Amino acid sequence: MPKHIPQRTCIGCQRVQAKRELMRVVRTPEGQVVADPTGKKNGRGTYIHKTRECFQMVLDAPGKLQHALKLEKPIAPDDLKTLIELGKSFPAQNATETEMKGTHSEPRRAQHQAAHHSK
Ligand SMILES: [Zn+2]
């Protein structure tokens, strides 16, 4: 049996990819929204590609993130700002394939799976 690789859907571009390619964002028990690079924090989490585009897509429409994390209130501006800064630290998607050969990016498959299971 091949080893099972956990896959997650990016809430930005809706593409499904191996979990380690994505950044987990969690809602803490205190209601804060924070990035969770270790993937070990408690709380409801969702995933975003570690690319500038995907973070931007999500953060341009924070309601998406709010919905994914089932938040009752909009995300606090400070939390949002922190995530925006984090997003800016990631490479642009076009660059990832050439800059990080092998180790980071798998060939992008044109998966257009409708991820409607998460409702
Ligand atoms: Zn994405």
PDB file of C-alpha atoms and ligand atoms in Angstrom:
ATOM      1  CA  MET A   1       0.000   0.000   0.000  1.00  0.00           C
ATOM      2  CA  PRO A   2       1.396   3.393  -0.871  1.00  0.00           C
ATOM      3  CA  LYS A   3       1.663   5.717   2.067  1.00  0.00           C
ATOM      4  CA  HIS A   4      -1.357   7.907   2.377  1.00  0.00           C
ATOM      5  CA  ILE A   5      -0.580  11.570   1.901  1.00  0.00           C
ATOM      6  CA  PRO A   6      -3.070  13.827   3.618  1.00  0.00           C
ATOM      7  CA  GLN A   7      -4.571  16.321   1.233  1.00  0.00           C
ATOM      8  CA  ARG A   8      -6.259  19.591   1.920  1.00  0.00           C
ATOM      9  CA  THR A   9      -8.084  22.207  -0.087  1.00  0.00           C
ATOM     10  CA  CYS A  10      -6.702  25.723  -0.286  1.00  0.00           C
ATOM     11  CA  ILE A  11      -9.514  28.139   0.462  1.00  0.00           C
ATOM     12  CA  GLY A  12      -7.923  30.646  -1.876  1.00  0.00           C
ATOM     13  CA  CYS A  13      -7.667  28.831  -5.179  1.00  0.00           C
ATOM     14  CA  GLN A  14      -9.674  25.730  -4.158  1.00  0.00           C
ATOM     15  CA  ARG A  15      -6.974  23.411  -5.362  1.00  0.00           C
ATOM     16  CA  VAL A  16      -6.341  20.230  -3.460  1.00  0.00           C
ATOM     17  CA  GLN A  17      -2.769  19.599  -2.472  1.00  0.00           C
ATOM     18  CA  ALA A  18      -0.631  17.694  -0.005  1.00  0.00           C
ATOM     19  CA  LYS A  19      -1.098  19.145   3.427  1.00  0.00           C
ATOM     20  CA  ARG A  20       2.540  20.081   3.841  1.00  0.00           C
ATOM     21  CA  GLU A  21       2.328  22.442   0.875  1.00  0.00           C
ATOM     22  CA  LEU A  22      -0.256  24.486   2.678  1.00  0.00           C
ATOM     23  CA  MET A  23      -0.261  26.834   5.629  1.00  0.00           C
ATOM     24  CA  ARG A  24      -2.727  26.007   8.339  1.00  0.00           C
ATOM     25  CA  VAL A  25      -4.683  28.880   9.784  1.00  0.00           C
ATOM     26  CA  VAL A  26      -6.564  28.247  13.001  1.00  0.00           C
ATOM     27  CA  ARG A  27      -9.157  29.847  15.126  1.00  0.00           C
ATOM     28  CA  THR A  28      -7.857  29.685  18.679  1.00  0.00           C
ATOM     29  CA  PRO A  29     -10.173  28.966  21.592  1.00  0.00           C
ATOM     30  CA  GLU A  30      -9.941  32.701  22.327  1.00  0.00           C
ATOM     31  CA  GLY A  31     -11.362  33.504  18.910  1.00  0.00           C
ATOM     32  CA  GLN A  32      -8.108  34.760  17.443  1.00  0.00           C
ATOM     33  CA  VAL A  33      -7.146  33.807  13.919  1.00  0.00           C
ATOM     34  CA  VAL A  34      -3.512  32.846  13.600  1.00  0.00           C
ATOM     35  CA  ALA A  35      -1.230  31.018  11.218  1.00  0.00           C
ATOM     36  CA  ASP A  36      -0.107  27.650  12.472  1.00  0.00           C
ATOM     37  CA  PRO A  37       3.054  26.613  10.643  1.00  0.00           C
ATOM     38  CA  THR A  38       3.456  23.513  12.821  1.00  0.00           C
ATOM     39  CA  GLY A  39      -0.092  22.312  12.168  1.00  0.00           C
ATOM     40  CA  LYS A  40      -0.405  21.343  15.799  1.00  0.00           C
ATOM     41  CA  LYS A  41      -2.423  24.074  17.359  1.00  0.00           C
ATOM     42  CA  ASN A  42      -5.790  23.282  18.798  1.00  0.00           C
ATOM     43  CA  GLY A  43      -8.798  24.791  17.180  1.00  0.00           C
ATOM     44  CA  ARG A  44     -10.667  24.720  13.954  1.00  0.00           C
ATOM     45  CA  GLY A  45      -8.308  25.099  11.061  1.00  0.00           C
ATOM     46  CA  THR A  46      -8.297  25.737   7.376  1.00  0.00           C
ATOM     47  CA  TYR A  47      -5.572  25.731   4.759  1.00  0.00           C
ATOM     48  CA  ILE A  48      -4.061  28.261   2.382  1.00  0.00           C
ATOM     49  CA  HIS A  49      -1.253  27.751  -0.095  1.00  0.00           C
ATOM     50  CA  LYS A  50       2.043  29.239   0.927  1.00  0.00           C
ATOM     51  CA  THR A  51       1.941  31.669  -1.923  1.00  0.00           C
ATOM     52  CA  ARG A  52       1.340  35.362  -2.067  1.00  0.00           C
ATOM     53  CA  GLU A  53      -1.555  34.962  -4.465  1.00  0.00           C
ATOM     54  CA  CYS A  54      -3.532  32.539  -2.395  1.00  0.00           C
ATOM     55  CA  PHE A  55      -3.095  34.531   0.797  1.00  0.00           C
ATOM     56  CA  GLN A  56      -4.099  37.636  -1.034  1.00  0.00           C
ATOM     57  CA  MET A  57      -7.133  35.975  -2.512  1.00  0.00           C
ATOM     58  CA  VAL A  58      -8.263  34.899   0.910  1.00  0.00           C
ATOM     59  CA  LEU A  59      -7.434  38.119   2.678  1.00  0.00           C
ATOM     60  CA  ASP A  60      -9.049  40.288   0.049  1.00  0.00           C
ATOM     61  CA  ALA A  61     -12.247  38.549   0.970  1.00  0.00           C
ATOM     62  CA  PRO A  62     -11.901  37.773   4.668  1.00  0.00           C
ATOM     63  CA  GLY A  63     -15.503  36.625   4.798  1.00  0.00           C
ATOM     64  CA  LYS A  64     -14.300  33.429   3.152  1.00  0.00           C
ATOM     65  CA  LEU A  65     -11.901  32.766   5.977  1.00  0.00           C
ATOM     66  CA  GLN A  66     -14.516  33.715   8.520  1.00  0.00           C
ATOM     67  CA  HIS A  67     -16.864  31.202   6.963  1.00  0.00           C
ATOM     68  CA  ALA A  68     -14.255  28.469   6.734  1.00  0.00           C
ATOM     69  CA  LEU A  69     -13.397  28.896  10.389  1.00  0.00           C
ATOM     70  CA  LYS A  70     -17.027  29.266  11.386  1.00  0.00           C
ATOM     71  CA  LEU A  71     -16.365  32.539  13.133  1.00  0.00           C
ATOM     72  CA  GLU A  72     -19.276  34.445  14.525  1.00  0.00           C
ATOM     73  CA  LYS A  73     -17.568  37.780  14.115  1.00  0.00           C
ATOM     74  CA  PRO A  74     -15.369  39.154  11.348  1.00  0.00           C
ATOM     75  CA  ILE A  75     -11.693  38.536  11.857  1.00  0.00           C
ATOM     76  CA  ALA A  76     -10.035  41.141  14.071  1.00  0.00           C
ATOM     77  CA  PRO A  77      -8.149  43.742  11.999  1.00  0.00           C
ATOM     78  CA  ASP A  78      -4.951  42.978  13.880  1.00  0.00           C
ATOM     79  CA  ASP A  79      -5.192  39.279  13.113  1.00  0.00           C
ATOM     80  CA  LEU A  80      -5.901  40.056   9.507  1.00  0.00           C
ATOM     81  CA  LYS A  81      -2.944  42.382   9.333  1.00  0.00           C
ATOM     82  CA  THR A  82      -0.643  39.716  10.705  1.00  0.00           C
ATOM     83  CA  LEU A  83      -1.850  37.268   8.067  1.00  0.00           C
ATOM     84  CA  ILE A  84      -1.438  39.826   5.318  1.00  0.00           C
ATOM     85  CA  GLU A  85       2.150  40.418   6.396  1.00  0.00           C
ATOM     86  CA  LEU A  86       2.734  36.682   6.440  1.00  0.00           C
ATOM     87  CA  GLY A  87       1.252  36.343   2.976  1.00  0.00           C
ATOM     88  CA  LYS A  88       3.645  38.975   1.692  1.00  0.00           C
ATOM     89  CA  SER A  89       6.582  36.944   2.933  1.00  0.00           C
ATOM     90  CA  PHE A  90       5.704  34.082   0.608  1.00  0.00           C
ATOM     91  CA  PRO A  91       6.932  33.961  -2.948  1.00  0.00           C
ATOM     92  CA  ALA A  92       4.581  34.725  -5.764  1.00  0.00           C
ATOM     93  CA  GLN A  93       3.149  31.573  -7.247  1.00  0.00           C
ATOM     94  CA  ASN A  94       4.822  31.985 -10.613  1.00  0.00           C
ATOM     95  CA  ALA A  95       8.187  31.993  -8.934  1.00  0.00           C
ATOM     96  CA  THR A  96       7.771  28.948  -6.731  1.00  0.00           C
ATOM     97  CA  GLU A  97       8.317  26.387  -9.411  1.00  0.00           C
ATOM     98  CA  THR A  98      11.607  27.771 -10.579  1.00  0.00           C
ATOM     99  CA  GLU A  99      12.934  28.957  -7.248  1.00  0.00           C
ATOM    100  CA  MET A 100      12.203  25.900  -5.207  1.00  0.00           C
ATOM    101  CA  LYS A 101      12.862  23.043  -7.494  1.00  0.00           C
ATOM    102  CA  GLY A 102      12.079  19.590  -6.346  1.00  0.00           C
ATOM    103  CA  THR A 103      11.741  20.075  -2.650  1.00  0.00           C
ATOM    104  CA  HIS A 104       8.702  22.253  -2.484  1.00  0.00           C
ATOM    105  CA  SER A 105       6.412  22.111  -5.440  1.00  0.00           C
ATOM    106  CA  GLU A 106       4.991  19.178  -7.219  1.00  0.00           C
ATOM    107  CA  PRO A 107       3.907  19.583 -10.783  1.00  0.00           C
ATOM    108  CA  ARG A 108       0.693  21.461 -10.687  1.00  0.00           C
ATOM    109  CA  ARG A 109      -2.055  19.229 -11.781  1.00  0.00           C
ATOM    110  CA  ALA A 110      -5.087  20.930 -13.170  1.00  0.00           C
ATOM    111  CA  GLN A 111      -7.407  19.573 -10.603  1.00  0.00           C
ATOM    112  CA  HIS A 112     -10.741  21.173 -10.702  1.00  0.00           C
ATOM    113  CA  GLN A 113     -12.398  19.176  -8.043  1.00  0.00           C
ATOM    114  CA  ALA A 114     -15.367  20.927  -6.618  1.00  0.00           C
ATOM    115  CA  ALA A 115     -14.773  20.854  -2.918  1.00  0.00           C
ATOM    116  CA  HIS A 116     -18.301  20.996  -1.751  1.00  0.00           C
ATOM    117  CA  HIS A 117     -17.925  18.391   0.915  1.00  0.00           C
ATOM    118  CA  SER A 118     -16.866  20.830   3.573  1.00  0.00           C
ATOM    119  CA  LYS A 119     -20.239  22.413   4.178  1.00  0.00           C
TER     120      LYS A 119
HETATM  121 ZN    ZN B   1      -4.196  28.106  -3.247  1.00  0.00          ZN
END
